[in-house]
Coordinates of C-alpha atoms and ligand atoms in Angstrom, one line a residue:
G1 CA -26.2 41.3 -69.2
V2 CA -29.5 39.9 -67.8
T3 CA -29.3 38.1 -64.5
S4 CA -31.9 37.0 -62.2
S5 CA -31.9 38.1 -58.7
Q6 CA -31.4 34.8 -57.7
P7 CA -27.9 33.7 -57.8
Y8 CA -27.0 37.1 -56.3
E9 CA -29.3 36.9 -53.2
E10 CA -28.3 33.2 -52.3
F11 CA -24.6 34.1 -53.0
L12 CA -25.0 37.4 -50.4
Q13 CA -26.7 35.0 -47.9
C14 CA -23.8 32.6 -48.0
L15 CA -21.3 35.3 -47.5
E16 CA -23.1 36.7 -44.6
F17 CA -23.2 32.9 -43.1
H18 CA -19.4 32.9 -43.0
D19 CA -19.2 36.6 -42.2
S20 CA -22.0 38.9 -40.7
N21 CA -19.9 42.1 -41.8
I22 CA -19.2 41.2 -45.1
T23 CA -21.7 43.1 -47.1
S24 CA -19.9 46.2 -46.7
I25 CA -17.2 45.2 -49.0
V26 CA -19.7 43.8 -51.8
Y27 CA -21.0 46.3 -54.1
T28 CA -24.3 45.2 -56.5
R29 CA -25.4 47.2 -59.5
A30 CA -28.0 48.8 -57.3
N31 CA -25.0 50.5 -55.3
S32 CA -24.3 53.9 -56.4
S33 CA -20.7 53.4 -56.4
F34 CA -20.8 50.3 -58.4
S35 CA -20.1 51.9 -61.9
S36 CA -17.2 54.1 -60.6
L37 CA -15.7 51.2 -58.6
L38 CA -15.9 49.2 -61.8
E39 CA -14.5 51.8 -64.3
S40 CA -11.3 53.0 -61.8
S41 CA -9.3 50.4 -63.0
I42 CA -10.7 49.5 -66.5
R43 CA -7.5 50.6 -68.4
N44 CA -8.4 49.6 -71.8
P45 CA -11.5 52.0 -72.6
R46 CA -12.6 49.4 -75.5
F47 CA -14.4 47.6 -72.5
D48 CA -15.9 50.4 -70.8
T49 CA -19.1 50.9 -73.1
S50 CA -22.5 50.1 -72.4
A51 CA -22.5 47.1 -74.6
T52 CA -19.7 45.5 -72.4
P53 CA -20.6 42.8 -70.5
K54 CA -20.6 43.6 -66.7
P55 CA -20.1 41.8 -63.3
L56 CA -23.2 40.9 -61.1
L57 CA -21.2 42.4 -58.2
I58 CA -17.8 43.6 -57.2
F59 CA -16.2 42.3 -54.1
T60 CA -13.2 44.0 -52.6
P61 CA -11.7 41.8 -49.8
R62 CA -10.0 43.5 -46.8
Q63 CA -8.5 40.4 -45.7
I64 CA -7.7 36.8 -46.7
S65 CA -10.6 35.3 -44.9
H66 CA -12.8 37.2 -47.3
I67 CA -11.3 35.7 -50.5
E68 CA -11.9 32.0 -49.0
S69 CA -15.6 33.0 -48.4
A70 CA -15.7 34.5 -51.9
I71 CA -14.6 31.3 -53.4
R72 CA -16.7 28.8 -51.2
C73 CA -19.8 30.6 -51.8
S74 CA -19.1 31.3 -55.8
R75 CA -18.4 27.4 -56.2
A76 CA -21.7 26.6 -54.2
H77 CA -23.9 29.3 -56.5
R78 CA -22.1 28.8 -59.7
I79 CA -20.8 32.2 -60.0
Q80 CA -17.7 32.5 -61.7
I81 CA -14.9 34.7 -60.4
R82 CA -12.6 36.9 -62.4
V83 CA -9.7 38.5 -60.1
R84 CA -8.7 42.0 -60.7
S85 CA -5.5 43.5 -59.3
G86 CA -4.4 46.5 -61.5
G87 CA -6.8 46.1 -64.4
H88 CA -4.6 46.2 -67.1
D89 CA -5.7 43.0 -69.2
Y90 CA -5.3 43.9 -72.6
E91 CA -8.8 42.1 -73.5
G92 CA -10.3 43.3 -70.0
L93 CA -11.0 39.8 -68.9
S94 CA -10.4 40.9 -65.4
Y95 CA -13.6 42.6 -65.2
S96 CA -15.5 41.5 -68.4
T97 CA -15.8 38.6 -70.6
I98 CA -16.8 38.2 -74.2
S99 CA -19.9 35.9 -73.1
P100 CA -22.9 38.1 -72.7
S101 CA -24.9 35.8 -70.6
L102 CA -22.2 34.9 -68.2
T103 CA -22.6 35.3 -64.4
F104 CA -19.7 36.4 -62.7
L105 CA -18.2 38.6 -59.9
V106 CA -15.2 40.8 -59.9
L107 CA -13.0 39.8 -57.1
D108 CA -11.0 43.4 -56.7
L109 CA -7.7 43.4 -54.8
R110 CA -7.5 47.0 -54.5
N111 CA -7.4 47.1 -50.7
L112 CA -4.7 44.3 -50.5
R113 CA -1.8 46.2 -51.3
A114 CA 0.6 46.1 -48.3
I115 CA 4.2 46.1 -48.9
Q116 CA 7.0 45.4 -46.4
V117 CA 10.8 45.9 -47.7
D118 CA 13.5 43.9 -45.9
V119 CA 16.8 45.7 -46.9
P120 CA 19.2 43.4 -45.2
S121 CA 17.8 40.4 -46.8
K122 CA 17.1 42.1 -50.2
T123 CA 13.6 40.9 -50.3
A124 CA 10.1 42.2 -50.1
W125 CA 6.5 40.7 -49.3
A126 CA 3.9 42.7 -51.8
Q127 CA 0.4 42.1 -51.8
A128 CA -1.2 41.6 -55.4
G129 CA -3.2 44.3 -55.3
A130 CA -0.4 46.7 -55.0
T131 CA 0.9 48.8 -58.2
L132 CA 4.5 48.5 -59.6
G133 CA 4.6 52.2 -58.8
E134 CA 3.8 51.6 -55.2
L135 CA 6.4 48.8 -54.9
Y136 CA 8.8 51.0 -56.5
Y137 CA 8.3 53.9 -54.0
A138 CA 8.1 51.3 -51.2
I139 CA 11.9 50.2 -52.3
A140 CA 13.1 53.6 -53.1
A141 CA 11.8 54.9 -49.7
E142 CA 14.2 52.5 -48.3
S143 CA 17.2 52.4 -50.5
R144 CA 18.4 54.0 -53.6
T145 CA 20.5 51.2 -54.8
L146 CA 17.6 48.5 -54.9
A147 CA 15.1 47.9 -57.5
F148 CA 12.9 45.1 -59.0
P149 CA 12.9 44.2 -62.5
A150 CA 9.2 44.4 -63.6
G151 CA 7.4 46.7 -66.0
M152 CA 7.5 50.5 -66.7
W153 CA 4.1 51.7 -66.2
P154 CA 3.4 52.6 -62.3
T155 CA -0.6 51.6 -62.2
V156 CA 0.2 47.8 -63.6
G157 CA -0.9 45.6 -60.7
L158 CA 1.4 43.1 -59.2
G159 CA -1.4 40.3 -59.4
G160 CA -1.7 40.3 -63.2
H161 CA 1.7 41.3 -64.3
I162 CA 3.7 38.8 -62.3
S163 CA 1.2 36.0 -63.0
G164 CA 2.2 36.7 -67.0
G165 CA 5.8 37.5 -66.5
G166 CA 6.6 41.1 -66.4
Y167 CA 9.6 42.7 -68.1
G168 CA 11.0 46.0 -67.8
S169 CA 14.1 48.1 -68.4
L170 CA 16.3 45.8 -66.1
L171 CA 15.4 42.6 -68.2
R172 CA 18.7 42.1 -69.9
K173 CA 20.7 42.4 -66.3
H174 CA 18.3 40.8 -64.1
G175 CA 15.5 38.6 -66.3
I176 CA 11.5 39.4 -65.5
A177 CA 9.4 40.0 -62.6
A178 CA 8.5 36.3 -62.5
D179 CA 12.1 35.0 -62.6
N180 CA 12.4 37.0 -59.2
V181 CA 9.9 35.5 -57.2
V182 CA 11.1 33.5 -54.1
D183 CA 7.6 32.7 -52.5
A184 CA 4.1 33.7 -52.6
Q185 CA 0.7 33.4 -50.9
V186 CA -2.2 31.9 -52.8
V187 CA -5.7 30.8 -51.8
D188 CA -6.5 27.7 -54.0
V189 CA -10.2 26.4 -55.2
E190 CA -10.4 24.6 -51.6
G191 CA -9.9 28.1 -49.7
R192 CA -6.6 27.1 -48.5
I193 CA -4.0 29.4 -48.0
L194 CA -0.8 28.3 -49.2
D195 CA 2.9 29.4 -49.4
R196 CA 5.7 28.0 -51.4
A197 CA 6.4 25.1 -48.9
S198 CA 2.8 24.1 -48.9
M199 CA 1.9 24.3 -52.4
G200 CA 4.9 22.7 -53.6
E201 CA 7.1 23.4 -56.5
D202 CA 4.8 22.5 -59.2
L203 CA 2.2 25.1 -58.4
F204 CA 4.8 27.6 -57.3
W205 CA 6.5 27.1 -60.8
A206 CA 3.3 27.6 -62.9
I207 CA 1.9 30.5 -61.0
R208 CA 5.2 32.5 -62.1
G209 CA 4.1 33.4 -65.7
G210 CA 1.7 30.6 -66.7
G211 CA -1.2 33.3 -66.7
G212 CA -3.7 34.7 -64.3
N213 CA -7.2 33.6 -63.2
T214 CA -6.2 30.0 -63.6
F215 CA -4.3 28.1 -60.7
G216 CA -5.7 30.2 -57.7
I217 CA -5.7 33.5 -56.4
V218 CA -2.2 34.9 -55.6
V219 CA -2.6 37.1 -52.5
A220 CA 1.3 38.1 -52.0
W221 CA 4.4 37.6 -53.8
K222 CA 8.0 37.5 -52.2
L223 CA 10.2 39.2 -54.2
S224 CA 13.9 39.2 -54.6
L225 CA 15.2 42.4 -55.0
V226 CA 18.3 43.5 -57.0
S227 CA 21.1 46.1 -56.8
V228 CA 21.3 48.9 -58.8
P229 CA 23.9 51.9 -58.8
P230 CA 22.7 55.0 -57.2
T231 CA 22.7 56.6 -60.5
V232 CA 21.5 55.5 -63.7
T233 CA 21.5 57.4 -67.2
L234 CA 18.6 57.5 -69.7
F235 CA 18.5 58.9 -73.2
T236 CA 15.7 59.3 -75.8
A237 CA 16.6 59.6 -79.5
S238 CA 14.0 60.3 -82.0
R239 CA 14.3 60.5 -85.9
T240 CA 11.4 61.4 -88.2
A241 CA 13.2 60.9 -91.6
Q242 CA 12.1 57.7 -93.0
H243 CA 15.6 56.7 -94.6
K244 CA 17.4 57.6 -91.3
G245 CA 14.7 55.5 -89.0
I246 CA 14.9 52.8 -91.3
E247 CA 18.9 52.6 -91.3
L248 CA 18.9 53.0 -87.5
F249 CA 16.4 50.1 -87.0
H250 CA 18.2 48.1 -89.4
R251 CA 21.7 48.5 -87.3
W252 CA 19.9 48.4 -83.9
Q253 CA 18.9 44.7 -84.7
H254 CA 22.7 43.7 -85.2
V255 CA 23.5 45.3 -82.0
V256 CA 21.1 45.3 -79.2
D257 CA 21.0 41.8 -77.8
K258 CA 24.7 41.9 -77.6
L259 CA 25.1 45.0 -75.6
P260 CA 26.7 44.5 -72.3
D261 CA 23.7 43.8 -69.9
D262 CA 24.1 47.0 -68.2
L263 CA 22.5 48.9 -71.0
I264 CA 19.1 48.3 -72.7
V265 CA 18.0 50.3 -75.8
M266 CA 14.6 49.6 -76.6
A267 CA 13.0 51.3 -79.9
S268 CA 9.6 52.2 -81.2
V269 CA 8.5 53.4 -84.6
V270 CA 4.9 55.1 -84.4
L271 CA 2.8 57.1 -86.8
N272 CA 0.9 59.8 -85.0
S273 CA -1.6 61.6 -86.3
V274 CA -3.2 63.2 -83.3
A275 CA 0.1 64.9 -82.3
N276 CA -0.9 68.0 -84.4
P277 CA -4.5 68.9 -84.0
V278 CA -3.9 72.1 -86.0
Q279 CA -3.3 70.1 -89.4
A280 CA -5.9 67.6 -88.9
N281 CA -4.1 65.2 -91.7
A282 CA -0.7 66.1 -90.7
T283 CA 1.1 62.7 -89.7
T284 CA 4.5 61.9 -88.9
I285 CA 6.2 58.6 -88.4
Q286 CA 8.7 58.5 -85.3
A287 CA 11.4 56.2 -84.6
S288 CA 12.6 56.7 -81.2
F289 CA 15.3 55.0 -79.2
N290 CA 14.9 54.9 -75.2
S291 CA 17.7 53.5 -73.3
L292 CA 18.6 52.8 -69.5
Y293 CA 22.3 52.4 -68.6
L294 CA 23.2 51.3 -65.3
G295 CA 25.9 54.0 -64.6
G296 CA 26.6 57.2 -65.2
I297 CA 26.8 59.3 -68.6
E298 CA 30.8 58.9 -68.4
G299 CA 30.5 55.3 -68.9
L300 CA 27.8 55.5 -71.4
I301 CA 28.9 57.6 -74.0
P302 CA 32.3 55.5 -74.9
M303 CA 30.1 52.4 -74.7
M304 CA 27.6 54.1 -77.4
D305 CA 30.4 55.1 -79.4
A306 CA 32.0 51.7 -79.6
K307 CA 28.7 49.8 -80.0
F308 CA 26.1 51.8 -81.7
P309 CA 28.0 54.7 -83.0
D310 CA 25.3 55.3 -86.0
L311 CA 22.9 56.6 -83.3
G312 CA 25.4 59.7 -82.6
L313 CA 24.7 60.0 -79.2
R314 CA 25.7 63.0 -77.6
R315 CA 25.9 63.8 -73.5
E316 CA 23.4 66.5 -73.9
N317 CA 20.8 63.8 -74.7
C318 CA 21.3 62.2 -71.5
V319 CA 20.0 62.5 -68.2
E320 CA 21.3 60.8 -64.8
M321 CA 18.9 60.1 -62.0
S322 CA 18.0 57.4 -59.4
W323 CA 16.7 54.1 -61.0
A324 CA 13.3 54.7 -59.2
K325 CA 12.9 58.1 -61.1
S326 CA 13.9 56.4 -64.4
I327 CA 10.3 54.6 -64.1
L328 CA 8.5 58.3 -64.2
Y329 CA 10.9 59.2 -67.2
F330 CA 9.9 56.5 -69.1
A331 CA 6.3 57.2 -68.0
G332 CA 6.6 60.4 -69.7
F333 CA 6.4 62.2 -66.4
P334 CA 8.3 65.7 -66.7
L335 CA 12.0 65.5 -65.2
N336 CA 11.2 67.3 -62.0
S337 CA 8.2 65.1 -60.8
P338 CA 8.5 64.2 -57.4
L339 CA 8.5 60.3 -56.6
E340 CA 5.2 60.3 -55.0
S341 CA 3.8 60.4 -58.8
L342 CA 4.4 56.6 -58.7
L343 CA 1.7 56.3 -56.2
D344 CA -0.9 57.7 -58.3
R345 CA -3.5 55.4 -59.4
T346 CA -5.5 57.7 -61.7
I347 CA -2.7 58.4 -64.5
S348 CA -3.9 56.6 -67.7
A349 CA -1.3 55.8 -70.3
T350 CA -4.0 56.0 -73.2
G351 CA -6.3 58.6 -71.9
S352 CA -9.7 58.0 -73.7
A353 CA -8.1 55.9 -76.2
K354 CA -9.1 52.4 -76.9
F355 CA -6.2 50.1 -78.0
K356 CA -5.4 46.7 -79.0
G357 CA -1.7 45.1 -78.8
K358 CA -0.3 42.0 -80.3
S359 CA 3.0 40.5 -79.9
D360 CA 6.0 38.5 -81.7
Y361 CA 9.4 37.6 -81.2
V362 CA 12.3 38.3 -83.6
K363 CA 15.2 36.0 -84.0
E364 CA 16.8 36.9 -87.3
P365 CA 17.3 40.5 -88.2
I366 CA 14.5 41.8 -90.2
P367 CA 16.1 43.1 -93.8
I368 CA 15.8 46.8 -94.9
S369 CA 13.2 46.0 -97.4
G370 CA 10.9 44.5 -94.6
F371 CA 11.3 47.8 -92.7
E372 CA 10.3 49.7 -95.8
G373 CA 7.0 47.8 -95.9
I374 CA 6.5 48.6 -92.2
W375 CA 6.7 52.3 -92.8
E376 CA 4.1 51.8 -95.7
K377 CA 1.8 50.0 -93.2
L378 CA 2.1 52.8 -91.0
K379 CA 1.3 55.2 -93.6
E380 CA -2.0 53.8 -94.5
V381 CA -4.9 56.2 -94.1
G382 CA -7.3 55.9 -91.2
V383 CA -5.1 54.8 -88.3
Q384 CA -4.9 57.2 -85.5
T385 CA -1.9 56.1 -83.9
G386 CA -0.4 52.8 -84.1
G387 CA 2.9 51.1 -84.6
L388 CA 5.7 48.8 -83.2
I389 CA 7.3 48.8 -79.7
L390 CA 10.4 46.8 -79.5
A391 CA 12.3 45.5 -76.3
S392 CA 15.7 44.1 -76.9
Y393 CA 16.6 40.7 -75.3
G394 CA 19.8 38.8 -74.7
G395 CA 21.9 39.4 -71.3
K396 CA 20.6 37.3 -68.6
M397 CA 17.3 36.5 -70.9
S398 CA 19.5 34.1 -72.7
E399 CA 20.8 32.5 -69.8
I400 CA 17.8 31.6 -68.0
P401 CA 16.4 28.0 -69.5
E402 CA 13.2 28.1 -71.4
S403 CA 11.6 25.4 -68.7
S404 CA 12.7 27.5 -65.6
I405 CA 9.3 29.1 -65.3
P406 CA 6.4 29.0 -67.6
F407 CA 7.6 32.1 -69.6
P408 CA 9.8 30.5 -72.2
H409 CA 10.9 33.5 -74.4
R410 CA 14.7 33.2 -74.0
A411 CA 18.1 32.5 -76.0
G412 CA 17.7 33.2 -79.6
N413 CA 15.5 36.0 -79.4
I414 CA 16.9 39.5 -80.4
Y415 CA 14.0 41.3 -79.5
Q416 CA 10.4 41.3 -78.7
V417 CA 7.7 43.5 -80.8
E418 CA 4.4 44.6 -79.9
E419 CA 2.1 45.7 -82.5
V420 CA -0.4 48.4 -81.4
A421 CA -3.4 50.6 -82.4
F422 CA -4.8 53.4 -80.3
W423 CA -8.0 55.2 -81.4
V424 CA -10.6 57.6 -79.7
E425 CA -13.6 57.2 -82.0
D426 CA -16.5 55.3 -80.4
G427 CA -18.4 52.7 -82.0
V428 CA -17.9 49.0 -83.4
E429 CA -17.4 50.4 -87.0
A430 CA -14.2 52.5 -86.0
A431 CA -13.0 49.7 -83.9
D432 CA -13.1 47.4 -86.7
G433 CA -11.3 49.5 -89.0
Y434 CA -8.4 49.7 -86.5
L435 CA -8.5 46.2 -85.6
N436 CA -8.3 45.3 -89.1
W437 CA -5.5 47.6 -89.8
L438 CA -3.6 46.3 -86.9
R439 CA -4.3 42.4 -88.2
G440 CA -2.9 43.7 -91.6
L441 CA 0.4 44.7 -89.8
Y442 CA 0.5 41.5 -88.0
E443 CA 0.0 39.6 -91.0
Y444 CA 2.6 41.6 -92.8
M445 CA 5.2 40.6 -90.0
T446 CA 4.7 36.9 -90.6
P447 CA 7.8 36.2 -92.6
Y448 CA 9.9 38.3 -90.3
V449 CA 9.1 36.5 -86.8
S450 CA 9.2 33.4 -85.0
K451 CA 7.3 30.2 -86.4
N452 CA 6.0 26.8 -85.3
P453 CA 4.8 28.5 -83.0
R454 CA 4.5 32.0 -83.7
E455 CA 5.4 33.0 -80.2
A456 CA 3.5 35.5 -78.2
Y457 CA 4.0 37.5 -75.0
A458 CA 0.9 36.2 -72.3
N459 CA 0.9 39.7 -70.8
Y460 CA 0.0 41.0 -74.0
R461 CA -3.2 38.9 -74.2
D462 CA -4.4 38.6 -77.6
L463 CA -7.5 36.8 -78.2
D464 CA -7.1 36.5 -81.9
I465 CA -4.5 33.7 -81.6
G466 CA -7.5 31.3 -79.8
R467 CA -9.4 31.0 -77.1
N468 CA -11.5 29.0 -74.7
G469 CA -15.3 29.0 -74.9
G470 CA -17.0 32.2 -73.8
G471 CA -17.6 30.9 -70.4
G472 CA -13.9 29.6 -70.2
E473 CA -14.7 26.2 -70.9
G474 CA -11.4 24.9 -72.3
D475 CA -10.6 22.0 -74.6
Y476 CA -6.9 20.6 -74.4
R477 CA -6.6 20.4 -78.0
R478 CA -7.8 23.8 -79.0
A479 CA -5.8 25.7 -75.9
R480 CA -2.7 24.0 -77.3
S481 CA -2.5 26.3 -80.3
W482 CA -2.7 29.5 -78.3
G483 CA -1.2 27.7 -75.3
S484 CA 2.2 27.0 -77.1
S485 CA 2.3 30.5 -78.6
Y486 CA 2.5 31.8 -75.2
Y487 CA 4.3 28.9 -73.2
K488 CA 6.1 26.9 -75.8
N489 CA 6.8 23.4 -74.3
N490 CA 5.9 24.4 -71.0
F491 CA 2.2 24.3 -72.1
D492 CA 1.7 20.5 -71.2
R493 CA 3.5 21.1 -67.7
L494 CA 1.0 23.8 -67.1
V495 CA -1.9 21.5 -68.1
R496 CA -0.7 18.9 -65.6
V497 CA -0.5 21.3 -62.7
K498 CA -4.0 22.6 -63.5
T499 CA -5.4 19.2 -63.8
A500 CA -3.8 18.3 -60.1
V501 CA -5.0 21.8 -58.5
D502 CA -8.2 22.8 -60.2
P503 CA -9.7 19.8 -61.9
A504 CA -13.2 21.1 -62.4
N505 CA -11.8 24.1 -63.6
F506 CA -13.5 26.5 -61.4
F507 CA -10.6 29.3 -62.1
R508 CA -11.2 30.1 -65.8
N509 CA -11.4 32.8 -68.3
E510 CA -11.2 33.1 -72.3
Q511 CA -7.6 32.0 -72.2
S512 CA -6.9 30.3 -69.1
I513 CA -5.3 26.9 -69.1
P514 CA -7.9 24.0 -69.1
P515 CA -7.2 20.8 -67.2
L516 CA -6.9 17.6 -68.7
S517 CA -10.2 16.2 -68.2
S518 CA -11.7 18.7 -70.6
W519 CA -10.2 16.6 -73.5
R520 CA -13.3 15.7 -75.4
Ligands
FDA601 P1 -5.4 42.7 -64.1 O1 -5.9 42.9 -63.1 O2 -6.4 43.0 -65.4 O3 -5.0 40.9 -64.3 C1 -4.6 40.5 -65.6 C2 -5.0 38.9 -65.5 O4 -4.4 38.2 -64.4 C3 -6.4 38.5 -65.5 O5 -6.8 37.6 -66.2 C4 -6.9 38.5 -64.2 O6 -7.9 37.7 -63.8 C5 -5.4 37.9 -63.7 N1 -5.0 38.2 -62.1 C6 -5.0 39.4 -61.6 N2 -4.7 39.5 -60.4 C7 -4.8 38.1 -60.1 C8 -4.2 37.6 -58.8 N3 -4.0 38.2 -57.6 N4 -4.4 36.1 -58.6 C9 -4.5 35.4 -60.1 N5 -4.7 36.0 -60.9 C10 -4.8 37.5 -61.2 N6 3.5 44.3 -69.3 C11 5.0 44.5 -69.2 O7 5.5 43.3 -69.0 N7 6.1 45.4 -69.0 C12 5.3 46.7 -69.1 O8 6.0 47.6 -69.0 C13 3.9 46.7 -69.3 N8 3.4 47.9 -69.4 C14 1.9 48.1 -69.6 C15 1.4 49.4 -69.6 C16 0.1 49.5 -69.9 C17 -0.7 50.7 -69.9 C18 -1.0 48.2 -69.9 C19 -2.3 48.4 -70.0 C20 -0.2 47.1 -69.8 C21 1.2 46.9 -69.6 N9 1.9 45.6 -69.5 C22 3.2 45.5 -69.6 C23 1.1 44.4 -69.7 C24 0.6 44.0 -68.0 O9 1.8 43.3 -67.6 C25 -0.4 43.0 -68.1 O10 -1.5 43.6 -68.8 C26 -0.9 42.5 -66.5 O11 -1.7 41.1 -66.8 C27 -1.8 43.5 -65.7 O12 -1.8 43.1 -64.7 P2 -2.8 43.8 -63.7 O13 -3.0 43.2 -62.5 O14 -2.7 45.4 -64.1 O15 -4.1 43.4 -64.6

């Protein structure tokens, strides 16, 4: 993007006026480490090209007063703020924008990642720049029988993840991450530092799932930890024969949401044409079932025999470990990996592959013929890797009311679907091919998924379902369409909270909740 030096110089002068030592945490484009800092937590290489709009500068606060100064000076000099914690935003909105002319800075919370676990009260204060892996490691260091019910990839940041919900292998037993937040520290648009008592219950409700970069900057969360047994059991079962895969999926849908909540069986069906580089055109469609059971093998085998015998689970397919290690198992680490692997911020889920995800919710089992069509879609030429990743609901998820927090996908859902495509080729043309394929798969799913609204998961951000203007200028009526997909009937309350706490819409992006004053 083209930017005059003016806003940046005035902004820096403003910062220095508030704190003379602040320049050491500001990285401009002229700084030799600007690019590596920017790229170090770009988690979707789709938004790491020379054409991707870049920030004017990156600001890496070391203390809360730095955040207050950044907000004050950004407002004064009309520079938009994009907050980044872990950088996993599916559409890259924490470090980029669809609007090439936008002047913005990245407020990167990487240095604010302290975690304090308090075993007696079963709580932890964790700063937003910490990763899930750092949180799980800190909990495991204190206790083998405590855990936190959040996502399954270690480098995901607590800031964005909890702001959008956050689910993982414990969702059937304990709900999602945002359900288990009991307090928070937030800096609002006026630069005030608020906790639950001072922000009030409306704002505290909104930040637990109503989307990031909207209501303020979350500096820390107070988390309610949950008890887990010292040993849990995991298994992965895969099938490549089409009829077997389809049969199992069909059966899976009829049992998964009704299993005891100590057991979750997730599933995926993925076409993989890169797994076998020797035979360039060899593709396999693999149906897999991944499971976590909160107990030992002795308890799991009879339960699976009774509830899902078709899978034919045998004890040699199962492995026992601590809950913290199960995160490494799901992330694909070798079985003997040390727990310290959870702290590695350099691991990448997709390598150099770019990706796009979309999401859906299934309330009625998909018929066999529906699955046959999915398999046909997966076989379409040109798709490098893609497919469906399914997370089963029921259990605790069905007990929590839809209005409890902004995340509304509760009773009545059998499972959540993520439609994904991954590719390594560069360029717009290649990307368009994969994006079109994915949109075709999404179109195909229409009759089988939720309607009015077609629900979607806010943390699998998808700008195809609608967005604000390029600079984040929102319009209530337009936003209502994508907003009700993410938040259902909670959308209007989110708009009311936004209107109360940030009426001028300072915190915004292409999919932030607009204030009501933006009704035009
Ligand atoms: P990032 O820093 O990009 O932030 C995301 C959004 O929140 C942006 O709009 C950002 O501005 C805003 N934001 C960030 N920090 C903030 C703060 N402190 N205060 C206010 N706003 C803030 N999801 C899931 O539920 N379960 C899972 O297992 C996984 N696994 C997974 C794996 C991989 C490889 C990816 C790429 C993504 C996932 N996700 C997931 C999705 C993930 O939950 C989602 O992308 C989160 O928003 C990521 O949070 P980060 O802080 O990492 O992202």
